[in-house]
C-alpha positions as MATLAB code, in Angstrom:
seq = 'LNVTEEKFVLDTLAGCIEYKSLLDVVVNAFFVRDGRYCLISERHLYIVICYLATFQLEELGLQHFSRIVKSLDTAKMQKFLRFFFNALYLNTWIKDEWSQFYDSLYVKENWIDPLLRWQPKVQQLIEQLTEKLNNHTTTVKTSKVTRPKEFNLTVPKPRAIPIPLPIPVLEKRPPVPPSTYKPPKEKKQLEEIKTKNRRKAEVSSHSYRILALVDSQVTTVSPNYVCNIFISASHLHILFTVFIPMVPDTFTSVSIDNIPIKLNAAAILREGALYQRKVEQELKRIENLLRGARDPSEFLEWQKQMRGKDLEEQLAEIECRRLQGKLSHEEAVLAHQYVIQENKKKANLMREEKAELMHQYAEKRLQEQKEMRELVEQVMEGHKNAKQAQIKLQKYKQQIVQEVCEENRELLRQALEEEEEKLRKRYELIQQIRAIESLPSVRHKFVDLTETGGHGLICEMSIVELRERLALLREAQKAAEEEKRDQIIHGKQAKEQLLLDKLDQISLFRAELGRAAALKQEEKKRKSQSGQRPLKDERILNLQKKIVEKTMERKKQAGLL';
ca = [
     140.832  102.395  224.569;
     142.960  102.356  227.659;
     146.749  102.083  227.456;
     146.909   98.273  227.787;
     144.318   97.636  225.090;
     145.871  100.223  222.796;
     149.327   98.620  223.204;
     147.850   95.152  222.463;
     146.133   96.386  219.279;
     149.258   98.175  218.022;
     151.480   95.148  218.735;
     149.038   92.869  216.896;
     148.934   95.210  213.877;
     152.728   95.486  213.751;
     153.127   91.704  214.016;
     150.611   91.058  211.209;
     152.529   93.457  208.947;
     155.960   92.014  209.905;
     154.980   88.351  209.390;
     152.586   88.985  206.483;
     154.329   86.504  204.150;
     153.993   83.659  206.715;
     150.374   84.436  207.542;
     149.426   84.705  203.810;
     150.643   81.149  203.246;
     148.198   79.728  205.810;
     145.220   81.963  204.957;
     145.562   81.446  201.172;
     145.694   77.666  201.671;
     142.613   77.868  203.936;
     140.626   79.692  201.245;
     141.692   77.108  198.653;
     140.896   73.993  200.745;
     138.369   74.378  203.596;
     137.279   77.997  203.142;
     136.104   77.891  199.532;
     132.715   79.314  200.503;
     134.031   81.956  202.946;
     133.992   85.661  202.076;
     137.192   87.356  200.882;
     136.287   90.387  203.026;
     136.915   88.230  206.168;
     140.548   87.609  205.191;
     141.964   90.057  207.759;
     139.998   88.315  210.514;
     141.723   84.987  209.765;
     145.142   86.728  209.516;
     144.740   88.206  213.057;
     143.607   84.857  214.571;
     146.517   83.075  212.822;
     148.982   85.669  214.219;
     147.626   85.391  217.769;
     147.745   81.573  217.661;
     151.296   81.449  216.298;
     153.130   84.297  218.057;
     151.011   85.471  221.047;
     149.455   82.267  222.423;
     152.185   81.923  225.118;
     151.666   85.516  226.341;
     147.862   85.577  226.118;
     147.191   82.139  227.510;
     144.481   79.778  226.418;
     141.772   81.505  228.508;
     142.136   84.940  226.858;
     142.573   83.334  223.431;
     139.341   81.331  223.965;
     137.451   84.470  224.947;
     138.598   86.223  221.746;
     137.630   83.204  219.619;
     134.203   82.742  221.258;
     133.367   86.420  220.774;
     133.526   85.889  216.991;
     131.429   83.757  214.624;
     131.441   80.172  215.950;
     131.270   78.358  212.579;
     134.080   80.392  211.001;
     136.428   80.013  213.983;
     135.722   76.267  214.311;
     136.528   75.735  210.613;
     139.746   77.853  210.659;
     141.180   76.432  213.938;
     140.490   72.862  212.815;
     142.397   73.604  209.602;
     145.346   75.462  211.214;
     145.951   73.100  214.198;
     145.993   69.987  211.998;
     149.193   68.153  213.013;
     149.677   66.710  209.510;
     149.528   70.138  207.887;
     151.915   71.670  210.475;
     154.549   68.972  209.965;
     154.380   68.930  206.163;
     153.530   71.779  203.849;
     153.222   74.630  206.458;
     156.695   73.865  207.737;
     158.100   73.626  204.173;
     156.494   76.910  203.064;
     157.725   78.830  206.137;
     161.216   77.357  205.649;
     161.443   79.217  202.335;
     161.414   82.532  204.268;
     163.297   81.538  207.445;
     165.754   78.854  208.447;
     164.067   75.458  208.765;
     165.592   74.741  212.214;
     164.451   78.128  213.522;
     160.945   77.562  212.176;
     160.699   74.158  213.790;
     161.941   75.177  217.231;
     160.174   78.559  217.623;
     156.866   78.118  215.793;
     155.989   74.539  214.797;
     156.890   72.826  218.111;
     154.935   75.350  220.313;
     151.898   74.963  218.061;
     152.101   71.177  218.367;
     152.314   71.524  222.212;
     149.202   73.689  222.282;
     147.368   71.459  219.795;
     145.602   69.141  222.375;
     144.246   72.112  224.398;
     143.147   73.950  221.269;
     141.484   70.712  220.131;
     139.289   70.898  223.279;
     138.346   74.472  222.298;
     137.432   73.236  218.783;
     135.235   70.489  220.310;
     133.448   73.095  222.452;
     132.757   75.171  219.348;
     131.469   72.059  217.517;
     129.093   71.218  220.404;
     127.867   74.797  220.415;
     127.137   74.553  216.706;
     125.284   71.249  217.122;
     123.174   72.510  220.072;
     122.441   75.837  218.448;
     118.751   76.114  217.620;
     117.191   79.024  215.837;
     114.340   80.688  217.692;
     111.462   81.660  215.461;
     109.343   84.564  216.641;
     105.683   83.698  216.728;
     103.487   86.353  215.184;
      99.783   86.806  215.278;
      97.870   85.041  212.568;
      95.954   87.430  210.370;
      92.337   86.547  209.987;
      90.748   87.669  206.742;
      87.511   89.662  206.743;
      84.900   89.610  204.064;
      84.711   92.591  201.708;
      81.573   94.664  201.772;
      80.798   94.417  198.088;
      77.636   95.450  196.286;
      75.489   92.648  194.968;
      75.650   92.608  191.150;
      72.509   92.965  189.138;
      71.329   89.927  187.180;
      72.618   89.953  183.642;
      70.205   90.205  180.752;
      69.955   87.368  178.252;
      72.053   88.364  175.182;
      70.357   88.698  171.812;
      71.466   85.874  169.501;
      73.760   86.970  166.727;
      72.541   86.513  163.142;
      74.002   83.545  161.288;
      76.602   84.890  158.829;
      75.886   84.253  155.163;
      78.873   83.164  153.099;
      79.825   85.442  150.247;
      79.333   84.185  146.736;
      82.607   82.925  145.358;
      83.763   84.264  141.983;
      83.493   81.769  139.116;
      86.524   79.997  137.682;
      88.091   82.210  134.988;
      87.695   80.901  131.424;
      91.460   81.254  130.844;
      91.976   78.121  132.984;
      90.539   75.905  130.224;
      92.195   77.759  127.325;
      95.720   77.246  125.981;
      98.221   80.001  126.868;
      98.859   82.990  124.638;
     102.540   82.108  124.249;
     101.613   78.922  122.416;
      99.480   80.865  119.936;
     102.296   83.372  119.451;
     104.756   80.572  118.692;
     102.331   79.067  116.142;
     101.938   82.451  114.470;
     105.712   82.926  114.322;
     106.066   79.473  112.727;
     103.475   80.258  110.049;
     105.161   83.596  109.312;
     108.542   81.902  108.927;
     107.014   79.280  106.611;
     105.504   81.995  104.456;
     108.833   83.806  104.282;
     110.515   80.567  103.243;
     107.908   80.087  100.474;
     108.476   83.628   99.215;
     112.240   83.143   99.256;
     111.852   79.847   97.312;
     110.217   81.774   94.454;
     113.092   84.254   94.482;
     115.518   81.307   94.472;
     114.365   80.322   90.966;
     114.741   83.855   89.729;
     118.255   84.128   91.178;
     119.311   81.038   89.190;
     119.081   83.225   86.110;
     121.069   85.968   87.848;
     123.852   83.429   88.580;
     124.599   83.136   84.847;
     124.942   86.903   84.579;
     126.926   87.447   87.829;
     130.055   88.170   85.762;
     128.598   91.564   84.851;
     128.802   92.711   88.521;
     131.952   94.735   89.255;
     134.215   93.789   92.208;
     134.164   97.368   93.505;
     130.381   97.186   93.866;
     130.665   93.972   95.908;
     133.311   95.490   98.191;
     131.157   98.569   98.775;
     128.265   96.331   99.811;
     130.513   94.508  102.334;
     131.928   97.696  103.831;
     128.553   99.399  104.509;
     126.897   97.528  107.414;
     123.507   99.069  106.632;
     123.355   97.298  103.196;
     124.424   93.786  104.299;
     120.946   92.419  103.548;
     121.553   93.166   99.813;
     124.531   90.799   99.860;
     122.420   87.957  101.350;
     119.381   88.527   99.098;
     121.584   88.401   95.991;
     124.176   85.676   96.797;
     122.704   83.421   99.536;
     121.687   80.623   97.048;
     125.355   80.157   96.169;
     126.443   79.616   99.802;
     127.483   75.969  100.507;
     125.613   73.665  102.937;
     128.148   74.135  105.755;
     127.362   77.878  105.771;
     123.573   77.764  105.625;
     122.922   74.727  107.851;
     122.827   76.807  111.068;
     120.030   76.154  113.584;
     118.403   79.584  114.120;
     116.354   79.888  117.292;
     113.505   82.401  117.344;
     113.773   82.821  121.120;
     116.124   85.755  122.015;
     119.214   84.795  124.051;
     121.105   87.252  126.257;
     124.775   87.246  125.188;
     127.809   88.460  127.100;
     130.632   90.540  125.590;
     132.828   87.563  124.678;
     129.950   85.736  122.933;
     129.022   88.864  120.917;
     132.608   89.407  119.739;
     133.037   85.697  118.950;
     129.840   85.521  116.864;
     130.635   88.806  115.098;
     134.086   87.487  114.121;
     132.488   84.254  112.839;
     130.049   86.109  110.574;
     132.788   88.496  109.418;
     134.974   85.523  108.447;
     132.116   83.871  106.506;
     131.340   87.091  104.620;
     135.003   87.419  103.651;
     134.983   83.830  102.358;
     131.819   84.497  100.281;
     133.267   87.716   98.848;
     136.437   85.864   97.919;
     134.341   83.206   96.155;
     132.400   85.877   94.224;
     135.636   87.565   93.156;
     136.899   84.236   91.850;
     133.672   83.817   89.849;
     134.066   87.327   88.424;
     137.582   86.438   87.290;
     136.273   83.394   85.386;
     136.486   80.530   87.902;
     134.013   77.625   87.770;
     131.039   77.220   90.095;
     131.842   74.394   92.566;
     128.149   73.393   92.931;
     128.506   70.329   90.640;
     131.581   69.161   92.535;
     129.789   69.678   95.832;
     126.794   67.651   94.615;
     129.080   64.796   93.528;
     130.933   65.009   96.811;
     127.627   64.828   98.709;
     126.588   61.672   96.775;
     129.917   59.974   97.468;
     129.671   60.829  101.143;
     126.188   59.308  101.220;
     127.553   56.075   99.743;
     130.402   56.037  102.254;
     127.891   56.559  105.024;
     125.782   53.614  103.846;
     128.886   51.392  103.760;
     129.867   52.515  107.247;
     126.361   51.754  108.559;
     126.496   48.281  106.976;
     129.906   47.705  108.575;
     128.585   48.813  111.972;
     125.609   46.454  111.642;
     127.983   43.595  110.781;
     130.066   44.317  113.866;
     126.983   44.430  116.056;
     125.768   41.072  114.749;
     129.248   39.578  115.172;
     129.235   40.740  118.791;
     125.840   39.185  119.340;
     127.088   35.916  117.790;
     130.162   35.896  120.057;
     127.857   36.504  123.047;
     125.789   33.409  122.170;
     128.984   31.333  121.817;
     130.236   32.618  125.192;
     126.952   31.612  126.868;
     127.291   28.073  125.420;
     130.903   27.826  126.671;
     129.789   29.020  130.114;
     127.178   26.260  130.288;
     129.813   23.629  129.420;
     132.089   25.014  132.185;
     129.224   24.735  134.740;
     128.809   21.029  133.939;
     132.540   20.375  134.429;
     132.539   22.306  137.727;
     129.704   20.179  139.064;
     131.707   17.016  138.378;
     134.783   18.469  140.130;
     132.646   19.497  143.148;
     131.384   15.946  143.628;
     134.978   14.636  143.644;
     136.018   17.304  146.178;
     133.171   16.327  148.559;
     134.284   12.679  148.551;
     137.922   13.673  149.300;
     136.750   16.003  152.103;
     134.764   13.196  153.799;
     137.838   10.945  153.765;
     140.058   13.669  155.244;
     137.546   14.397  158.057;
     137.527   10.699  159.014;
     141.342   10.692  159.236;
     141.319   13.936  161.280;
     138.853   12.457  163.833;
     141.088    9.426  164.426;
     144.138   11.677  164.870;
     142.229   13.896  167.367;
     141.336   10.900  169.561;
     144.997    9.838  169.689;
     146.078   13.366  170.734;
     143.498   13.442  173.576;
     144.898   10.233  175.011;
     148.440   11.663  174.961;
     147.223   14.904  176.674;
     145.636   12.935  179.546;
     148.922   11.129  180.207;
     150.805   14.467  180.132;
     148.374   16.066  182.629;
     148.911   13.227  185.102;
     152.697   13.720  184.895;
     152.325   17.496  185.461;
     150.165   16.989  188.575;
     152.883   14.838  190.152;
     155.418   17.585  189.376;
     153.232   20.262  191.110;
     153.368   18.409  194.402;
     157.186   18.545  194.408;
     157.168   22.228  193.330;
     155.310   23.503  196.452;
     158.277   22.932  198.773;
     160.616   24.727  196.356;
     158.145   27.658  196.181;
     158.200   28.131  200.000;
     162.005   28.281  200.011;
     161.947   30.830  197.142;
     159.468   33.038  199.022;
     161.703   33.212  202.122;
     164.671   34.157  199.959;
     162.690   36.952  198.278;
     161.613   38.393  201.661;
     165.254   38.727  202.706;
     166.075   40.546  199.463;
     163.129   42.948  199.954;
     164.274   43.912  203.464;
     167.788   44.701  202.235;
     166.398   46.799  199.347;
     164.125   48.782  201.732;
     167.057   49.703  203.966;
     169.046   50.896  200.955;
     166.076   52.953  199.704;
     165.710   54.703  203.075;
     169.366   55.715  203.017;
     169.105   57.006  199.438;
     165.935   58.952  200.281;
     167.625   60.660  203.246;
     170.573   61.692  201.066;
     168.203   63.026  198.350;
     166.326   65.137  200.936;
     169.577   66.665  202.199;
     170.648   67.506  198.637;
     167.246   69.072  197.897;
     167.437   71.271  201.023;
     170.916   72.464  199.978;
     169.602   73.350  196.496;
     166.658   75.274  197.968;
     168.991   77.258  200.224;
     171.241   78.217  197.288;
     168.226   79.152  195.192;
     166.869   81.377  197.976;
     170.235   83.211  198.227;
     170.261   83.712  194.445;
     166.713   85.123  194.506;
     167.696   87.571  197.258;
     170.653   88.785  195.162;
     168.454   89.238  192.066;
     165.870   91.213  194.051;
     168.591   93.462  195.473;
     169.886   94.155  191.930;
     166.369   94.873  190.637;
     165.681   97.306  193.502;
     168.454   99.656  192.268;
     167.059  102.753  190.428;
     167.655  103.025  186.673;
     167.007  105.787  184.136;
     164.461  104.588  181.550;
     163.488  107.831  179.831;
     165.058  108.883  176.530;
     164.288  112.160  174.790;
     163.869  112.004  170.999;
     164.274  114.915  168.567;
     162.216  114.240  165.401;
     164.245  116.749  163.323;
     167.591  114.952  163.834;
     168.947  112.046  161.795;
     170.012  108.696  163.239;
     173.725  109.471  162.855;
     174.628  106.102  161.327;
     176.827  107.629  158.606;
     174.639  106.599  155.629;
     174.020  108.763  152.524;
     170.244  108.213  152.550;
     169.765  109.203  156.200;
     166.842  111.532  156.980;
     164.919  112.715  159.990;
     161.394  111.578  160.853;
     159.953  114.994  159.871;
     161.552  114.801  156.406;
     160.326  111.189  156.040;
     156.736  112.263  156.787;
     156.938  115.087  154.183;
     158.205  112.680  151.512;
     155.473  110.173  152.334;
     152.836  112.903  151.946;
     154.243  113.811  148.479;
     154.223  110.161  147.452;
     150.581  109.760  148.536;
     149.566  112.799  146.445;
     151.383  111.413  143.379;
     149.750  108.028  143.887;
     146.269  109.609  144.082;
     146.898  111.554  140.825;
     148.013  108.332  139.080;
     144.908  106.516  140.311;
     142.612  109.274  138.989;
     144.316  109.183  135.578;
     144.031  105.392  135.408;
     140.343  105.565  136.417;
     139.626  107.999  133.538;
     141.393  105.686  131.068;
     139.324  102.716  132.275;
     136.048  104.678  131.879;
     136.927  105.745  128.288;
     137.899  102.149  127.450;
     134.594  100.828  128.792;
     132.596  103.332  126.755;
     134.466  102.395  123.561;
     133.936   98.704  124.238;
     130.189   99.192  124.829;
     129.848  101.063  121.506;
     131.720   98.254  119.711;
     129.421   95.643  121.249;
     126.296   97.555  120.154;
     127.587   97.701  116.563;
     128.363   93.985  116.651;
     124.856   93.175  117.974;
     123.232   95.069  115.073;
     125.425   93.207  112.601;
     124.708   89.793  114.250;
     120.917   90.314  114.227;
     121.058   91.064  110.465;
     123.149   87.948  109.798;
     120.828   85.718  111.837;
     117.726   86.868  109.970;
     119.267   86.108  106.579;
     120.693   82.761  107.718;
     117.241   81.738  109.010;
     115.762   82.167  105.559;
     118.533   80.137  103.957;
     118.143   77.336  106.530;
     114.376   77.107  105.866;
     115.049   76.677  102.139;
     117.597   73.935  102.743;
     115.239   72.137  105.139;
     112.432   71.986  102.565;
     114.809   70.736   99.906;
     116.013   67.960  102.236;
     112.401   66.915  102.927;
     111.688   66.611   99.229;
     114.795   64.512   98.681;
     114.050   62.249  101.655;
     110.509   61.599  100.398;
     111.667   60.755   96.872;
     114.612   58.531   98.025;
     114.492   54.687   98.361;
     115.566   52.527  101.301;
     118.941   50.767  100.730;
     119.051   47.005  100.445;
     120.625   44.961  103.162;
     124.130   43.551  102.735;
     124.633   39.793  102.214;
     127.046   39.612  105.156;
     124.347   40.929  107.474;
     121.855   38.279  106.297;
     124.384   35.463  106.849;
     125.207   36.683  110.353;
     121.516   36.867  111.280;
     121.047   33.230  110.224;
     124.031   32.112  112.353;
     122.692   33.999  115.387;
     119.312   32.227  115.086;
     121.039   28.805  114.942;
     123.218   29.553  118.013;
     120.188   30.797  119.973;
     118.306   27.577  119.307;
     121.326   25.508  120.401;
     121.716   27.574  123.619;
     118.035   27.097  124.561;
     118.331   23.334  123.948;
     121.457   23.158  126.209;
     119.673   25.185  128.914;
     116.790   22.706  128.869;
     119.234   19.831  129.426;
     120.835   21.617  132.383;
];
C-alpha cells in the first residue's frame, strides 16, 4: 500500500478499536433484528462500515463511501444501511444506548444529527442497491448435451426350457399318542394313596380294640418310662401308638393333607411348638391317670351330647328368626301397597290444584304485559328529552380530556428528566465500582497441613494427625464388621440345624395324627348313619302357616291394584 492508503487503514483500525462499545451496540442489534440469517464471520465487515458511516462520512464524502459500499456484497450492504440509517432507530434506542457511554447532548450534536443530515443521500444509495438487486439476473452457462450411444453387447443365447420339479410328497404325520385319551398318572397315584390310607385306618381300628384292654392296665406303666419316651425324638411313634386312642377330639380332629407344603422358618417353629405343647398336655394327662385320676372320656361323651342338644335348639331358634323375618317382609309389602293407593289419591288432588294455579298465573301475566307496554311508551318519551342533555355532557367531557392531556404531558416531561438524572448517577457509581475492582489483590494463601488451627481448643489437631486417626478408625471398623459377620454365619448354621430337627419331629407328628383323624372320621360316619332326623319345633310350624296366609293376602291385594 502507498502512504495514503496505509494511513487510511490504520486510522480506520484505531477508530474501530476506540469506539468498539458504540459499534457493538449497532452490530449486535442488527444481528438480532434484520441480520438473523447473516454469518457471524462477517461481523467485522459491518463494524468497519458502521465506523465509516458514523465518523468518517464527512471526510470521505458520499462518492468514496459509495465506491467502498458497491465494491462489497450488494445484498448485505443494502440490508445493513437500511437498518442503520433508519431515522426512527437513530432517534430512539441508538441514541439512548450511546448516551450510556457518552453525554447525551454530545451524542446528539456530533453523531446523531450528522447521520440524520446524510440520511436522504444515503437513502438514494440504498435505492440504487435495491434496483441492482432487482435487475440482477443469473447467467447460466449452456453446456453441450450429451448424447447416449448404444452399448456393443453380445446377443444372449436362448434359454433352455427348465425341467419341471417333482411334486413334493407330504410326510406321514405321527399318530395321536394314546396318552391323550387316558387319565393322568397323578390321578392314579392319588387313588392309590387314598386306598393305602384307608387300609392303614382299618389296621389301626383293630389295634384300637386291643388298646382298650391296655387302658385298664395303664397304671402299671411307670412315669419315668413315659418321660424317657417323650425326651427321645426317635421313639415318639411309640407314644402315639400306645396312647393316641385316649387323645380328645380337639387334638385328633386335624385335617392332614397328603400333598407336601413348603414351610418357612417361622411356620416350622410355630408348628413344632404346637406339637410340643400337645405332647406335654398328653403326658400330664397320663401322669394324672397313673396317680389314680379318673378317665374324662365319660364326661366328654356327656358334654358332646349336651352340645348337640344345644346346637339343635340354636338351629330351631335360627329357623324361627328366619321365618319371622319372612313374615315381617310380607307385612311390609302389604303396607307398601296401601301407601301406593293413598299416594295416588293425593296425586289426583295435587293435579287439580296445579290446574287452578296455572289459570290464575296466566291472568296475572296478561295484566303485567299491559303495564309493561304503558311503561315502555313513557320511557320512549323520556329518551327524546335525554338526547339534548347527552350532547351537552359530551362537550363537557371533551374539555376535561384536553386539560388532563396537558397535565399528563407535563408529568411525563418531569419523569423523563428524573430518569436521566438517575441514569447519570448510576453510570458514575458503576465507574467507581469498576475502578475499585481493577485494583490488584492478593488471593493466594499457603496452608501447612502439619499445623493446628490455633483456636485455643484442647481437641485441636492438624490435618495430618486427623487423617492418621481416621485410618485407625477405619481399620477398627473393618475388624468389628468381620467379627459380626462370623457371628451371623454361626447363628445361621445353628438355626438351620434347629429347623431340620423340627421338620423331622413335625413329619412324625403328622403321620400319627393322620391315622387318628381317619379313625375319628369313620366313627363319625357310623354315628351319622345310625342317627335320626330331629322333629320340627311347633313354633316353626305356626310361623310357616302365618307366612302362607300373608302371601295369599298379598297376591289378592296385588290383583286389585
